[in-house]
PDB file of C-alpha atoms in Angstrom:
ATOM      1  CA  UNK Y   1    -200.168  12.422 -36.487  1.00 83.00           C
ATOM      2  CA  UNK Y   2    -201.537  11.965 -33.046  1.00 92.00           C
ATOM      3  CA  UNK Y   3    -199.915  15.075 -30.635  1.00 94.00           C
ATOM      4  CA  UNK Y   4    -200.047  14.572 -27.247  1.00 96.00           C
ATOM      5  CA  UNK Y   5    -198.601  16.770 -24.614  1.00 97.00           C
ATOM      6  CA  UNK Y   6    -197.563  16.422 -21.329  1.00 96.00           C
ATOM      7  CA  UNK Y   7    -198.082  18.427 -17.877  1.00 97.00           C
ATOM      8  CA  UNK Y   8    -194.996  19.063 -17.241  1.00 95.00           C
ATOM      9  CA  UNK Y   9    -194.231  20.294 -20.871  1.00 97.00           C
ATOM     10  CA  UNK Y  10    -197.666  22.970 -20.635  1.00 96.00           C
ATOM     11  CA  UNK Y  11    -195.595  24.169 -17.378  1.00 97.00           C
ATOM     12  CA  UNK Y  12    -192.476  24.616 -18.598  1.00 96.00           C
ATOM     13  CA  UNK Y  13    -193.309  26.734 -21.621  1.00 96.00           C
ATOM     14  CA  UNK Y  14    -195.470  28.706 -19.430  1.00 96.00           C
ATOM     15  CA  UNK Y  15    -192.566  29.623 -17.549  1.00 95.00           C
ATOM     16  CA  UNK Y  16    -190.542  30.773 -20.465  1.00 94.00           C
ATOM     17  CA  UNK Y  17    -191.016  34.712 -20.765  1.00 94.00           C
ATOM     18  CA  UNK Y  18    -189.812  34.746 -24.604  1.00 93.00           C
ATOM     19  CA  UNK Y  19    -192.596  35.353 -26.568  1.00 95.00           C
ATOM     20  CA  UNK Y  20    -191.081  34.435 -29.724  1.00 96.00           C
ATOM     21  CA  UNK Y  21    -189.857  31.119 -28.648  1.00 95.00           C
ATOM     22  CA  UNK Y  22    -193.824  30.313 -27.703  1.00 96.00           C
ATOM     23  CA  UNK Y  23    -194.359  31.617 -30.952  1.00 96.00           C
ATOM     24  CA  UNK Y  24    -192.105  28.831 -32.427  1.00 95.00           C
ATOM     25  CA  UNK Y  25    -193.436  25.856 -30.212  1.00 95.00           C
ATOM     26  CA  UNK Y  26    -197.250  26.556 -31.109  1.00 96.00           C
ATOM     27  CA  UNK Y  27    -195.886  26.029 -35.034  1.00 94.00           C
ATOM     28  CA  UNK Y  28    -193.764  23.168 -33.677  1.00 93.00           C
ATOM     29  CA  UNK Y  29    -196.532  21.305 -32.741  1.00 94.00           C
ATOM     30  CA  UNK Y  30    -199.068  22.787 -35.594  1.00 94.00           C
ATOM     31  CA  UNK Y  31    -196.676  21.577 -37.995  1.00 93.00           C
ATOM     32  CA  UNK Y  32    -196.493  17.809 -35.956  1.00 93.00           C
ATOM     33  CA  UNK Y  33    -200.096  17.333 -36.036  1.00 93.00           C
ATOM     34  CA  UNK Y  34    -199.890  17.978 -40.049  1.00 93.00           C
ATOM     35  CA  UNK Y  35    -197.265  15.862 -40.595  1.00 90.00           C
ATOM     36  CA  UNK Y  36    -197.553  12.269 -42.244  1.00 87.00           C
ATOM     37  CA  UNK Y  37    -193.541  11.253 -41.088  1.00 86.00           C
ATOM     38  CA  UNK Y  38    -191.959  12.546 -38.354  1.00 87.00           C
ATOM     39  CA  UNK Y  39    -188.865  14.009 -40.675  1.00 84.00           C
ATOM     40  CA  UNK Y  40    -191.091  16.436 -42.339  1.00 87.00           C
ATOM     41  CA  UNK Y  41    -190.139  18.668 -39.322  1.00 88.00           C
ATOM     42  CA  UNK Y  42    -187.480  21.178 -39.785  1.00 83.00           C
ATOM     43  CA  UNK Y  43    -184.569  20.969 -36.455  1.00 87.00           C
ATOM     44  CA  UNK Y  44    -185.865  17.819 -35.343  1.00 93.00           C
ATOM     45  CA  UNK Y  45    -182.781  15.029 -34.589  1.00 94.00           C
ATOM     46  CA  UNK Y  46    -183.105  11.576 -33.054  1.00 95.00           C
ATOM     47  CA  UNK Y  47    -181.232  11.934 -29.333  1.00 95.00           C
ATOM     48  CA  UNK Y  48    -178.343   8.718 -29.425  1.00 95.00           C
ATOM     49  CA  UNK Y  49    -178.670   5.453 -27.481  1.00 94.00           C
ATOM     50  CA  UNK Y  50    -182.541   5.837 -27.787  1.00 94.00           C
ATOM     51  CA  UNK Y  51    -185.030   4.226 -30.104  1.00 93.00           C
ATOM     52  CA  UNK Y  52    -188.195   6.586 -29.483  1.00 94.00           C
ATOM     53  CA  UNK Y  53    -186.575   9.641 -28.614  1.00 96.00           C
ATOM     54  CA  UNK Y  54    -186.035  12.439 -30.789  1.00 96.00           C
ATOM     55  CA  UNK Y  55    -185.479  16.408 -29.637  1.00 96.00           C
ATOM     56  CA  UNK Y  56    -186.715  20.203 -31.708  1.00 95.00           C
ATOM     57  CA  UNK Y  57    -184.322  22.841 -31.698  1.00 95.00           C
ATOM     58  CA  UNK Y  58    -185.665  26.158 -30.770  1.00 94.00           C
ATOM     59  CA  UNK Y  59    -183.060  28.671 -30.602  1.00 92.00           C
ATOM     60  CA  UNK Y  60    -181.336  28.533 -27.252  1.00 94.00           C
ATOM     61  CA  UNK Y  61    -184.080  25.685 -26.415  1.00 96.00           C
ATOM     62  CA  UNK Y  62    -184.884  22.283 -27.078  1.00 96.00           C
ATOM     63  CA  UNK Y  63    -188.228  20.333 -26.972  1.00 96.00           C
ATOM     64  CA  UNK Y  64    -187.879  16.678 -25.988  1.00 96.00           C
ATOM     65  CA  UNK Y  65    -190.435  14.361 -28.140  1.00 96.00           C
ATOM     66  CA  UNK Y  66    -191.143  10.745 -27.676  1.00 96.00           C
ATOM     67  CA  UNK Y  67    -192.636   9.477 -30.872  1.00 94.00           C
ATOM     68  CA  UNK Y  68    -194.314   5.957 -30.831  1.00 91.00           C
ATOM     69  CA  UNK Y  69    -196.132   4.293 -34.206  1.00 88.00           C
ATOM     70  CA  UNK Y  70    -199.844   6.136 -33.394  1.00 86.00           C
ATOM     71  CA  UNK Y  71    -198.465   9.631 -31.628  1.00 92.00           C
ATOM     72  CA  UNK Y  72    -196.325  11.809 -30.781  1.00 94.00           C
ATOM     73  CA  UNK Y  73    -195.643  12.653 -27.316  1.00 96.00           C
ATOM     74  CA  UNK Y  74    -194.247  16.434 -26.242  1.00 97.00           C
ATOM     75  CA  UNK Y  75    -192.497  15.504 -23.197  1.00 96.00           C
ATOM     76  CA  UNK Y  76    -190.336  18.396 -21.956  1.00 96.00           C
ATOM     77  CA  UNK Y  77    -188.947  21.756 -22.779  1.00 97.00           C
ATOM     78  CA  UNK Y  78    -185.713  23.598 -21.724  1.00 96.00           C
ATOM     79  CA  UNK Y  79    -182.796  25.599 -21.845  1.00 95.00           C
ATOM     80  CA  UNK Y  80    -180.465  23.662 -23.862  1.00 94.00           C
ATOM     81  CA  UNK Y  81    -177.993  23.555 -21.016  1.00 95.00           C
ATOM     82  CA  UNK Y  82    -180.664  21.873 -18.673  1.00 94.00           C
ATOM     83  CA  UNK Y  83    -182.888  19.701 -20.991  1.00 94.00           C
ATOM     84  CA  UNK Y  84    -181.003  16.322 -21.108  1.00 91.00           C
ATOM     85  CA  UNK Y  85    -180.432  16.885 -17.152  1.00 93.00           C
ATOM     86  CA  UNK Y  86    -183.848  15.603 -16.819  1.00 89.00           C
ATOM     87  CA  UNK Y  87    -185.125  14.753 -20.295  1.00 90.00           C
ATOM     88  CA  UNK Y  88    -185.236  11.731 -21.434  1.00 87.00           C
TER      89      UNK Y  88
END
């Protein structure tokens, strides 16, 4: 699959100071860009009332994902507390 990833996404996993949870989002998307389907991916869940929008469970965090036919966009990444505040 095509990856793509955002801006704001590169900033808000540089502010996370949990190594192991960067750890987890390089396989994250490793594993996306190896992927035929988008289901092959282990935590991944499609977010209600949305078509295109699906979400990776990290832990305490969630990645936000907006998957059209030719790529997959990483969008945002958060506390779960905080992520659907401003994601999608």
């Amino acid at each position: 699959m095509h990856v793509e990833i955002t801006k704001k996404f590169q900033k808000q996993v540089s502010n996370c100071n949990n190594s192991k949870v960067k750890t987890e989002i390089k396989n994250a998307i490793e594993k996306m860009i190896q992927a035929s389907s988008i289901m092959e991916i282990r935590n991944i869940k499609k977010l209600k009332g949305h078509k295109n929008i699906f979400r990776i469970r990290i832990g305490d965090y969630r990645i936000g994902l907006v998957v059209t036919k030719e790529s997959v966009v990483f969008a945002a990444f958060d506390h779960r507390s905080d992520i659907y505040k401003y994601f999608p």
